[in-house]
Tab-separated table of C-alpha atoms in Angstrom:
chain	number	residue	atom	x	y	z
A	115	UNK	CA	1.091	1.146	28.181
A	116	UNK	CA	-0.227	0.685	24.686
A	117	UNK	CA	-2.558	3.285	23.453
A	118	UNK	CA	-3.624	1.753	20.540
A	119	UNK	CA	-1.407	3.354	18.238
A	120	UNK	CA	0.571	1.111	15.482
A	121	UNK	CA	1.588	4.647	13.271
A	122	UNK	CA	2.165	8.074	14.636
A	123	UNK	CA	3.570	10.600	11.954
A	124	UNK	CA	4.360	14.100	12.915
A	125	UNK	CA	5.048	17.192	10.647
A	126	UNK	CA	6.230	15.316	7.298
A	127	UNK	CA	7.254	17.114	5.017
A	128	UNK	CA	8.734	15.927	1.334
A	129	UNK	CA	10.591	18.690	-1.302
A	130	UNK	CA	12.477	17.167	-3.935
A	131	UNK	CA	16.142	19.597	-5.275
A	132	UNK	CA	14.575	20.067	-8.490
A	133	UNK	CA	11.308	21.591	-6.722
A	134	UNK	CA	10.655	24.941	-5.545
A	135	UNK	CA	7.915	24.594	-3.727
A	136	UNK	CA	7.711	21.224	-0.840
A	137	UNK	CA	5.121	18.572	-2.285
A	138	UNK	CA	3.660	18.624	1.165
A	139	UNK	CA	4.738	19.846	4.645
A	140	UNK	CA	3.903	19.580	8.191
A	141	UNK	CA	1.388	16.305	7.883
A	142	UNK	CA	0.832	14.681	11.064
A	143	UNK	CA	-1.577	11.805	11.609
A	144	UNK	CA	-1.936	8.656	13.858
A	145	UNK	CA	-3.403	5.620	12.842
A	146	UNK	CA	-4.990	2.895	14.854
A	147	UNK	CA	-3.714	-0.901	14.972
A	148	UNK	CA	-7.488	-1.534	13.074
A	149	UNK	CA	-7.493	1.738	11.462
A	150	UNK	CA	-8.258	2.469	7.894
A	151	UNK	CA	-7.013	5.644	6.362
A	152	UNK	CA	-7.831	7.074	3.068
A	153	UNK	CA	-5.328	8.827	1.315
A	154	UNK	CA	-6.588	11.242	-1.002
A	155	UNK	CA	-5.253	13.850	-3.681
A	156	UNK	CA	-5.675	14.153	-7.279
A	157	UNK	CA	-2.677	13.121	-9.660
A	158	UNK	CA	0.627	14.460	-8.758
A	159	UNK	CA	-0.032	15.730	-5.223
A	160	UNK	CA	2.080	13.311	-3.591
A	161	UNK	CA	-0.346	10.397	-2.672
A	162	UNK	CA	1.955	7.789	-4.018
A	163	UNK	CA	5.379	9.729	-2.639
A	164	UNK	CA	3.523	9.395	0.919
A	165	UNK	CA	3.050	5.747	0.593
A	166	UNK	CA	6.519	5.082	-0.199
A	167	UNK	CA	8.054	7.633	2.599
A	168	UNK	CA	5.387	5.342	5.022
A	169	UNK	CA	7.149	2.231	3.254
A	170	UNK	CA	10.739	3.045	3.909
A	171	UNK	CA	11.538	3.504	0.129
A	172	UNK	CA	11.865	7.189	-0.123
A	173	UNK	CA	13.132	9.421	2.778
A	174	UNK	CA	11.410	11.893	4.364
A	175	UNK	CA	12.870	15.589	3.908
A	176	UNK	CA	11.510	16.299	7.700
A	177	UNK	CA	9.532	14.961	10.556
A	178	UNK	CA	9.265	11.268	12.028
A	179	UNK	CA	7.570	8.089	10.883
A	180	UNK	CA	7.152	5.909	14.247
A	181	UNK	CA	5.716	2.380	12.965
A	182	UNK	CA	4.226	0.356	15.976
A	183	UNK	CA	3.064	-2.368	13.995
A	184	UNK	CA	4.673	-4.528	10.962
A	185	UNK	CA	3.787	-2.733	7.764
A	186	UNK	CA	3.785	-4.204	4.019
A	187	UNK	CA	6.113	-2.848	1.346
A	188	UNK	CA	3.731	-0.720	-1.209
A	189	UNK	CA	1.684	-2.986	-2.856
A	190	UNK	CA	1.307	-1.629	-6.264
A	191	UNK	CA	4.865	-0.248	-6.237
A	192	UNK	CA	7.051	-3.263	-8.151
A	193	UNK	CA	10.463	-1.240	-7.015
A	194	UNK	CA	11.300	-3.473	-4.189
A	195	UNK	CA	11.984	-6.290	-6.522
A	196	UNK	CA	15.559	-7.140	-7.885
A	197	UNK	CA	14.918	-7.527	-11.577
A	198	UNK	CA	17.642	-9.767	-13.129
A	199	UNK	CA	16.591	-12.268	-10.355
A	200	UNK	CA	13.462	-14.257	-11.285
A	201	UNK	CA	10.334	-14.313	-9.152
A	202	UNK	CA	11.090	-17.320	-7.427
A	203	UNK	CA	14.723	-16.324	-6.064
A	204	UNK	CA	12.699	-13.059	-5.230
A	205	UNK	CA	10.436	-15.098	-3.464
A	206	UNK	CA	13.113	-16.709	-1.801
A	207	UNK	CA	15.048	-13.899	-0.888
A	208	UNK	CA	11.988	-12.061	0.917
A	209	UNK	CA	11.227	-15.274	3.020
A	210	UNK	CA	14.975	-14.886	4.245
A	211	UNK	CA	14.229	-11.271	4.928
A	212	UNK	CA	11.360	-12.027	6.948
A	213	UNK	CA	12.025	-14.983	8.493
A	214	UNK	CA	9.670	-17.426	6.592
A	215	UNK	CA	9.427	-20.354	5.570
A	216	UNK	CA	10.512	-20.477	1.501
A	217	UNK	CA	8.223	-23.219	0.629
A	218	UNK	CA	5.175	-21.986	2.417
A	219	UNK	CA	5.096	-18.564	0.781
A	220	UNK	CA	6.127	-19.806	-2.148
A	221	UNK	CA	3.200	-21.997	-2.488
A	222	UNK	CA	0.527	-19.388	-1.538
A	223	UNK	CA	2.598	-16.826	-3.833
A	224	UNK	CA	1.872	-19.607	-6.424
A	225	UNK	CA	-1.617	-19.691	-5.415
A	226	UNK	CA	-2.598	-16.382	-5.297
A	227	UNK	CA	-0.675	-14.121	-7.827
A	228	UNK	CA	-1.146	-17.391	-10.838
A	229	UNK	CA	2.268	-16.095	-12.755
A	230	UNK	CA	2.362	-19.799	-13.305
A	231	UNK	CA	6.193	-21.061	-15.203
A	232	UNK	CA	6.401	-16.598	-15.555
A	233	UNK	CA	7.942	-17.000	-11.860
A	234	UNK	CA	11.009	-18.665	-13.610
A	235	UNK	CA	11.691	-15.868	-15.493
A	236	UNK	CA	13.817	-12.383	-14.384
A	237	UNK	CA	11.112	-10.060	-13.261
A	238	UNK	CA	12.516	-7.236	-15.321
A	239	UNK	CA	10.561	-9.400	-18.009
A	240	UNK	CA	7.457	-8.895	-16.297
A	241	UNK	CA	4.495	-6.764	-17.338
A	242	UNK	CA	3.690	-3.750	-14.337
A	243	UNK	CA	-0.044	-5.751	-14.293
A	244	UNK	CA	2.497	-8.983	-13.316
A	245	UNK	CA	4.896	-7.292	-10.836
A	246	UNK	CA	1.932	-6.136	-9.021
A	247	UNK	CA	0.484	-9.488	-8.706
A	248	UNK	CA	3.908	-10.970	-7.327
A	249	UNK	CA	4.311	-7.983	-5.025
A	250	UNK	CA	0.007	-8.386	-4.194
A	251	UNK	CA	1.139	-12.490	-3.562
A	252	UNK	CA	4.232	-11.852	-1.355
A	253	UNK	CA	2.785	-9.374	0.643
A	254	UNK	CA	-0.553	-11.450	1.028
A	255	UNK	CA	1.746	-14.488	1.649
A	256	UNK	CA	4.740	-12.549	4.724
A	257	UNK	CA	1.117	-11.568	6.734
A	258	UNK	CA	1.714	-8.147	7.745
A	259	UNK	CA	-0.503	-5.804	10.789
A	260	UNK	CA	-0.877	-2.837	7.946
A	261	UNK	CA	-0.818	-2.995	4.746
A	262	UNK	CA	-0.063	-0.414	2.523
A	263	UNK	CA	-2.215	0.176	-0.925
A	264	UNK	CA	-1.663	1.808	-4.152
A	265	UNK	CA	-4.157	1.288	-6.355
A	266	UNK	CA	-3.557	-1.975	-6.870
A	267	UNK	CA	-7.261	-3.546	-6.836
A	268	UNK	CA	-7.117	-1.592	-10.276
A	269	UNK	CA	-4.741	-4.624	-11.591
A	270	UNK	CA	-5.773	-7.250	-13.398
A	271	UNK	CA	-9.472	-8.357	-14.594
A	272	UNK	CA	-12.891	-8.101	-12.993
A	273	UNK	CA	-12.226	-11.558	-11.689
A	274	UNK	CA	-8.515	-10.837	-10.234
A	275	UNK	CA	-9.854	-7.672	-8.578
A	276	UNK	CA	-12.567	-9.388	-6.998
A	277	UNK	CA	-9.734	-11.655	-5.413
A	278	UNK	CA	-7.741	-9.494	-4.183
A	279	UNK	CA	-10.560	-7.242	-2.695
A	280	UNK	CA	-11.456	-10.359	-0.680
A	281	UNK	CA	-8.428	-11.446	0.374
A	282	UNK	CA	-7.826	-7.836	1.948
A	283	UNK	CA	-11.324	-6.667	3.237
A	284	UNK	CA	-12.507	-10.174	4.181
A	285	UNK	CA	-10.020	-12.741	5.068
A	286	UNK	CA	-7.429	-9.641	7.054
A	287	UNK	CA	-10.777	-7.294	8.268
A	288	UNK	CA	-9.098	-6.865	11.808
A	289	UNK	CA	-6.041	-5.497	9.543
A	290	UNK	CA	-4.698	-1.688	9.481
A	291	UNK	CA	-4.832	0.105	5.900
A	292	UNK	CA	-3.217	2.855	3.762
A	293	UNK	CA	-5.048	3.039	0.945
A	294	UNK	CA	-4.445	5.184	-1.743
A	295	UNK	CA	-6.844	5.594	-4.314
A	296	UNK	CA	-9.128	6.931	-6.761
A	297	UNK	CA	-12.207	4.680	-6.374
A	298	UNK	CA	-14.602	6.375	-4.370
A	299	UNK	CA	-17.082	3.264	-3.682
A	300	UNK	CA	-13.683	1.221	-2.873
A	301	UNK	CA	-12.759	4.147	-0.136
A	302	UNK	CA	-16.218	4.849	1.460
A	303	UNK	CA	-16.519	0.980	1.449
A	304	UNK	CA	-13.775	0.081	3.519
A	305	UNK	CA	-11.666	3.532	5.303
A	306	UNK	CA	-13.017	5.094	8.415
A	307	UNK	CA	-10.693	8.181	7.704
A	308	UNK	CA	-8.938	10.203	5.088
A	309	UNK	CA	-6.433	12.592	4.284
A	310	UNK	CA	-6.495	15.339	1.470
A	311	UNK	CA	-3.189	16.760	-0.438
A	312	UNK	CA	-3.741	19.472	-2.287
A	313	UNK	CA	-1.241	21.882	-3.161
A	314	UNK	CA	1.507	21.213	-0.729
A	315	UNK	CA	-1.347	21.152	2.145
A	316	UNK	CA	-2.552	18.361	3.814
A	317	UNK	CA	-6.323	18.097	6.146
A	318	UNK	CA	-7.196	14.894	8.121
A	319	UNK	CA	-11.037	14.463	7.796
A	320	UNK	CA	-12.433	11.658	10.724
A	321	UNK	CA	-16.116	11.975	8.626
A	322	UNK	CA	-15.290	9.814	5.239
A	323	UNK	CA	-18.198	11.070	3.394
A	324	UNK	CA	-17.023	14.376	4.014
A	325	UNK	CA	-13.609	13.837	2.590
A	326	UNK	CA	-15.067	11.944	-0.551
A	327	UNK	CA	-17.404	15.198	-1.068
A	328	UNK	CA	-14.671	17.126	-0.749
A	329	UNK	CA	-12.205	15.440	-2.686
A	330	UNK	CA	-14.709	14.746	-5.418
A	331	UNK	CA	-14.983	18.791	-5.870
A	332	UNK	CA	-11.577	19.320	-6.188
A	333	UNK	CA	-11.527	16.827	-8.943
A	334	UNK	CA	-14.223	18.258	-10.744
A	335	UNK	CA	-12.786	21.934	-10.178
């Protein structure tokens, strides 16, 4: 029977060899197939290592990650991408990957992400602000139930940001997120929930004002 679950993680923990000390340990959370989870932690806590354990790029050091739903590579995170090919044979190669038709996502790649003749060119070329628009394009393009965020809405000019903020929070609102991020107006606008790091230790908060108050102390301590 489904219970409304599309992402159940229990006791994750992350230590890296050169570390003494696990990043984090022990996090468990579930989130809903419409959920919308804040991720929050000031720089170097492990906000961004989380979202790429939940995106299959880095591994776990214990606990489970039980995805019930299709998730989104890291938006934000321009790792995925093979960088002598150019953005088009990326393009290409993802809508083999997935299943998709090459033309179709190419054209709303085109559409959205406006790299314009750049997507002939190797994206090791590319500028970050550019590999995050492909990456923002492809994943917007290969529809996903979750998406996974990174900061990304910080890409790009007041006009770009505005784009993408739409195509996210209005045209996918019955959409799962993981957002990770430092814009407080951007989190209490559009997460239900959140999650703290700080210092290895990790507290689930179901009142979002109360996480933002929270977190907003710690940055200010």
């Amino acid at each position: 029977m489904d219970d409304g679950i599309g992402l159940r993680v229990r006791e994750l923990s992350k230590t890296y060899a050169s570390a003494s000390a696990p990043l984090f340990r022990g996090l468990s959370f579930d989130v809903a197939r419409n959920g919308r989870l804040a991720i929050l932690g000031r720089n170097g806590q492990g906000k961004s290592t989380l979202i790429k354990m939940l995106g299959g790029i880095l591994k776990p050091s214990a606990g489970s990650i039980d995805w019930r739903m299709t998730s989104s590579w890291p938006i934000g995170f321009g790792g995925g991408f093979q960088g002598s090919l150019s953005g088009l044979d990326n393009v290409r190669f993802l809508s083999r990957l997935y299943d998709r038709d090459y033309h179709d996502v190419l054209l709303r790649v085109d559409e959205f992400a406006e790299l314009g003749e750049a997507l002939k060119r190797p994206v090791k070329h590319y500028s970050s602000g550019m590999r995050a628009r492909l990456a923002f394009g492809l994943s917007l393009a290969i529809e996903f139930d979750c998406y996974l965020i990174d900061e990304l809405v910080a890409v790009g000019d007041a006009r770009f940001q505005r784009k993408c903020e739409e195509e996210l929070f209005q045209h996918r609102s019955g959409r799962a997120y993981l957002m990770a991020s430092h814009d407080m107006h951007l989190i209490s606008q559009h997460c239900d929930r959140a999650l703290i790091i700080e210092s290895g230790k990790v507290k689930c908060f179901d009142d979002i004002e109360e996480a933002i108050d929270i977190y907003s102390w710690l940055r200010a301590a």
